[in-house]
Tab-separated table of C-alpha atoms in Angstrom:
chain	number	residue	atom	x	y	z
L	1	MET	CA	110.997	145.489	71.045
L	2	LEU	CA	108.488	146.304	73.531
L	3	ILE	CA	105.730	146.273	70.874
L	4	ALA	CA	106.851	142.922	69.819
L	5	ILE	CA	106.658	141.495	73.342
L	6	PHE	CA	103.188	143.180	73.937
L	7	ARG	CA	101.747	141.692	70.685
L	8	THR	CA	103.251	138.190	71.641
L	9	VAL	CA	101.733	138.317	75.114
L	10	ILE	CA	98.330	139.232	73.708
L	11	LEU	CA	98.295	136.642	71.003
L	12	TYR	CA	99.478	134.036	73.715
L	13	ALA	CA	96.613	134.829	75.952
L	14	PHE	CA	94.230	134.856	72.975
L	15	ILE	CA	95.366	131.440	71.978
L	16	ILE	CA	95.044	129.913	75.359
L	17	LEU	CA	91.543	131.325	75.347
L	18	ALA	CA	90.764	129.740	72.006
L	19	ILE	CA	92.107	126.285	72.912
L	20	ARG	CA	90.031	126.436	76.187
L	21	LEU	CA	86.909	127.238	74.069
L	22	MET	CA	87.430	124.235	71.954
L	23	GLY	CA	87.799	122.113	75.115
L	24	LYS	CA	90.961	120.416	73.671
L	25	ARG	CA	92.605	117.472	75.308
L	26	GLN	CA	96.144	116.207	75.089
L	27	ILE	CA	97.743	115.824	71.602
L	28	SER	CA	97.560	112.116	72.012
L	29	ASP	CA	93.799	112.248	72.641
L	30	MET	CA	93.022	114.452	69.699
L	31	GLN	CA	90.701	113.446	66.811
L	32	PRO	CA	92.192	114.330	63.252
L	33	SER	CA	90.066	117.671	62.976
L	34	GLU	CA	91.143	118.861	66.398
L	35	LEU	CA	94.847	118.201	65.739
L	36	VAL	CA	94.669	120.031	62.390
L	37	VAL	CA	93.019	123.088	63.957
L	38	THR	CA	95.503	123.171	66.688
L	39	LEU	CA	98.390	123.155	64.344
L	40	VAL	CA	96.949	125.649	61.951
L	41	VAL	CA	96.157	127.966	64.891
L	42	SER	CA	99.811	127.901	66.163
L	43	ASP	CA	101.032	128.571	62.629
L	44	ILE	CA	98.626	131.512	61.864
L	45	ALA	CA	99.360	133.162	65.394
L	46	SER	CA	103.080	132.976	64.758
L	47	LEU	CA	102.936	135.368	61.629
L	48	PRO	CA	101.790	138.663	63.404
L	49	MET	CA	104.346	137.710	66.375
L	50	GLN	CA	107.338	137.652	63.899
L	51	ASN	CA	106.111	140.552	61.666
L	52	THR	CA	105.318	143.704	63.946
L	53	SER	CA	104.045	145.462	60.714
L	54	GLN	CA	101.307	143.011	60.387
L	55	PRO	CA	98.046	143.979	62.170
L	56	LEU	CA	97.078	141.755	65.068
L	57	LEU	CA	93.625	141.173	63.493
L	58	SER	CA	95.404	139.112	60.579
L	59	GLY	CA	96.055	136.593	63.279
L	60	VAL	CA	93.001	136.941	65.500
L	61	VAL	CA	90.333	136.761	62.817
L	62	PRO	CA	91.487	133.380	61.170
L	63	VAL	CA	91.893	131.939	64.669
L	64	LEU	CA	88.367	132.847	65.451
L	65	VAL	CA	87.162	131.363	62.168
L	66	LEU	CA	88.923	128.030	62.834
L	67	VAL	CA	87.634	127.948	66.388
L	68	ALA	CA	83.975	128.396	65.072
L	69	LEU	CA	84.585	125.749	62.509
L	70	GLU	CA	85.883	123.296	65.117
L	71	LEU	CA	82.993	124.036	67.540
L	72	THR	CA	80.542	123.541	64.600
L	73	THR	CA	82.137	120.378	63.501
L	74	SER	CA	82.290	118.905	66.969
L	75	THR	CA	78.519	119.625	67.389
L	76	VAL	CA	77.626	117.952	64.175
L	77	MET	CA	79.736	114.914	65.053
L	78	VAL	CA	77.824	114.342	68.288
L	79	LYS	CA	74.526	114.553	66.324
L	80	SER	CA	75.468	112.583	63.339
L	81	HIS	CA	77.241	109.281	63.515
L	82	LEU	CA	77.892	109.138	59.689
L	83	PHE	CA	79.482	112.555	59.708
L	84	ARG	CA	81.717	111.482	62.647
L	85	ARG	CA	82.911	108.437	60.788
L	86	MET	CA	83.536	110.628	57.678
L	87	VAL	CA	85.804	113.041	59.645
L	88	CYS	CA	87.396	110.649	62.244
L	89	GLY	CA	87.171	107.247	60.670
L	90	SER	CA	86.413	104.079	62.591
L	91	PRO	CA	88.253	102.071	65.120
L	92	VAL	CA	90.194	99.066	63.601
L	93	VAL	CA	90.665	95.662	65.393
L	94	ILE	CA	94.182	94.505	64.715
L	95	ILE	CA	94.454	91.589	67.152
L	96	GLU	CA	91.489	89.243	67.828
L	97	ASN	CA	91.555	86.381	70.337
L	98	GLY	CA	95.416	86.105	70.140
L	99	ARG	CA	95.531	86.427	66.347
L	100	LEU	CA	97.289	89.199	64.467
L	101	LEU	CA	95.163	90.512	61.643
L	102	GLN	CA	97.943	91.343	59.059
L	103	LYS	CA	95.695	92.876	56.496
L	104	LYS	CA	94.256	95.369	58.950
L	105	LEU	CA	97.871	96.178	60.121
L	106	GLN	CA	98.842	96.851	56.493
L	107	ARG	CA	95.795	99.024	56.051
L	108	LEU	CA	97.002	101.200	58.911
L	109	ARG	CA	100.494	101.178	57.421
L	110	MET	CA	101.793	99.940	60.782
L	111	THR	CA	104.626	97.496	61.195
L	112	ALA	CA	104.570	94.511	63.528
L	113	GLU	CA	107.591	96.220	65.447
L	114	ASP	CA	105.524	99.391	65.957
L	115	LEU	CA	102.596	97.381	67.298
L	116	LEU	CA	104.883	95.239	69.655
L	117	ALA	CA	106.496	98.411	70.946
L	118	GLN	CA	103.050	99.961	71.730
L	119	LEU	CA	101.935	96.692	73.381
L	120	ARG	CA	104.958	96.689	75.658
L	121	GLN	CA	104.314	100.146	76.808
L	122	GLN	CA	100.974	98.922	78.060
L	123	ASP	CA	102.808	95.877	79.737
L	124	VAL	CA	101.624	93.251	77.275
L	125	PHE	CA	104.573	91.207	75.937
L	126	ALA	CA	102.803	88.505	74.009
L	127	ILE	CA	100.257	88.855	71.269
L	128	GLU	CA	98.484	85.445	72.358
L	129	ASP	CA	97.650	87.029	75.637
L	130	VAL	CA	95.551	89.745	73.910
L	131	GLN	CA	91.782	89.229	73.459
L	132	TYR	CA	91.283	92.371	71.444
L	133	CYS	CA	93.672	95.182	70.366
L	134	ILE	CA	91.922	98.114	68.664
L	135	MET	CA	93.462	101.152	66.967
L	136	GLU	CA	91.163	104.077	68.060
L	137	THR	CA	90.212	106.906	65.765
L	138	ASN	CA	92.626	109.199	67.703
L	139	GLY	CA	95.623	106.994	66.976
L	140	SER	CA	95.845	105.572	70.543
L	141	LEU	CA	95.820	101.686	71.033
L	142	SER	CA	93.245	100.024	73.365
L	143	VAL	CA	94.267	96.584	74.427
L	144	LEU	CA	92.101	94.171	76.323
L	145	GLU	CA	93.969	91.004	77.653
L	146	LYS	CA	92.164	87.752	77.697
L	147	PRO	CA	89.932	88.027	80.826
L	148	ASP	CA	87.419	85.654	82.130
L	149	LYS	CA	84.541	88.111	81.486
L	150	PRO	CA	85.277	90.431	78.744
L	151	GLN	CA	83.007	93.605	78.950
L	152	ALA	CA	82.266	96.090	76.301
L	153	ALA	CA	80.061	99.076	75.569
L	154	VAL	CA	77.448	97.462	73.180
L	155	ILE	CA	75.153	100.581	72.881
L	156	SER	CA	76.400	104.160	72.566
L	157	ASP	CA	73.932	107.011	72.147
L	158	GLY	CA	71.252	104.808	70.874
L	159	ARG	CA	73.453	102.884	68.453
L	160	LEU	CA	74.474	99.181	68.576
L	161	ASP	CA	78.167	98.470	68.195
L	162	LYS	CA	78.662	95.084	66.423
L	163	ASN	CA	82.399	94.966	67.233
L	164	ALA	CA	81.635	95.365	70.872
L	165	LEU	CA	79.074	92.527	70.644
L	166	GLN	CA	81.785	90.260	69.329
L	167	LEU	CA	84.078	91.422	72.205
L	168	CYS	CA	81.569	90.286	74.910
L	169	ARG	CA	80.586	87.246	72.797
L	170	HIS	CA	76.825	88.243	72.442
L	171	SER	CA	74.321	88.864	69.561
L	172	ALA	CA	71.963	91.745	68.782
L	173	GLU	CA	69.090	89.412	69.761
L	174	ASP	CA	70.659	89.064	73.157
L	175	VAL	CA	70.801	92.761	73.662
L	176	GLU	CA	67.087	93.071	72.425
L	177	LYS	CA	66.091	90.562	75.091
L	178	ILE	CA	67.908	92.499	77.838
L	179	LEU	CA	66.414	95.659	76.894
L	180	LYS	CA	62.927	94.190	76.609
L	181	LYS	CA	63.425	92.747	80.080
L	182	ASN	CA	64.356	96.257	81.337
L	183	HIS	CA	61.446	97.799	79.428
L	184	THR	CA	63.828	100.028	77.458
L	185	LYS	CA	64.180	100.789	73.859
L	186	ILE	CA	67.473	101.027	72.212
L	187	GLU	CA	66.926	104.636	71.053
L	188	ASP	CA	66.565	105.655	74.736
L	189	VAL	CA	69.853	104.301	75.801
L	190	PHE	CA	72.822	106.580	76.234
L	191	LEU	CA	75.220	103.765	77.246
L	192	MET	CA	75.014	99.986	77.815
L	193	THR	CA	77.850	97.771	78.922
L	194	LEU	CA	77.663	94.008	78.811
L	195	ASN	CA	80.026	91.079	79.676
L	196	SER	CA	80.240	87.614	78.513
L	197	SER	CA	78.264	86.431	81.499
L	198	GLY	CA	75.321	88.662	80.586
L	199	ASP	CA	75.879	91.102	83.420
L	200	CYS	CA	74.984	94.608	82.171
L	201	ARG	CA	74.594	98.210	83.107
L	202	ILE	CA	72.109	100.518	81.283
L	203	PHE	CA	72.362	104.343	81.366
L	204	LYS	CA	69.251	105.940	79.835
L	205	LYS	CA	69.372	109.288	77.938
L	206	GLU	CA	68.639	112.348	80.041
L	207	HIS	CA	65.758	114.335	78.444
């Protein structure tokens, strides 16, 4: 019995360390790859806890491999937008200017009742009051009610976001003009936010 308790304590501490190394967030904020690793890690670690005849390394080594894979995947996703889309997918707009996009909802295999329930959790009770509703890659719902001046991140890590341009009612040409006025190239921009009135904030990449 004491051996089982000792092994459990060691594995418990090791899993906490592994999760800390991966920098994991709450379950609801996890990307698909992060959630998969977390679930598999817990499953692998439970085997040597239950079977005291199994060596501890049979649980430790696979967890270390999974942590290494997740750290590698996260690093590649930061550097490659295409790889990130392959692993995590892309955000999907399901409400646009008070109009429910039914085909997008069907693509997500999400019912209208599910959507309305999630909207109510964010204190939104009418679809017509929503400017944009976006299903994020981590499964969370981002809701923007109809404001006077909708604002969006039009550039992220040197890449122009066409969905965000629609959100703030601007074109790629408008962004180019603003960047030219600020003597900045798009590839040098870490983050740029813009609203419908043309007010913007530009954060350049740190070199």
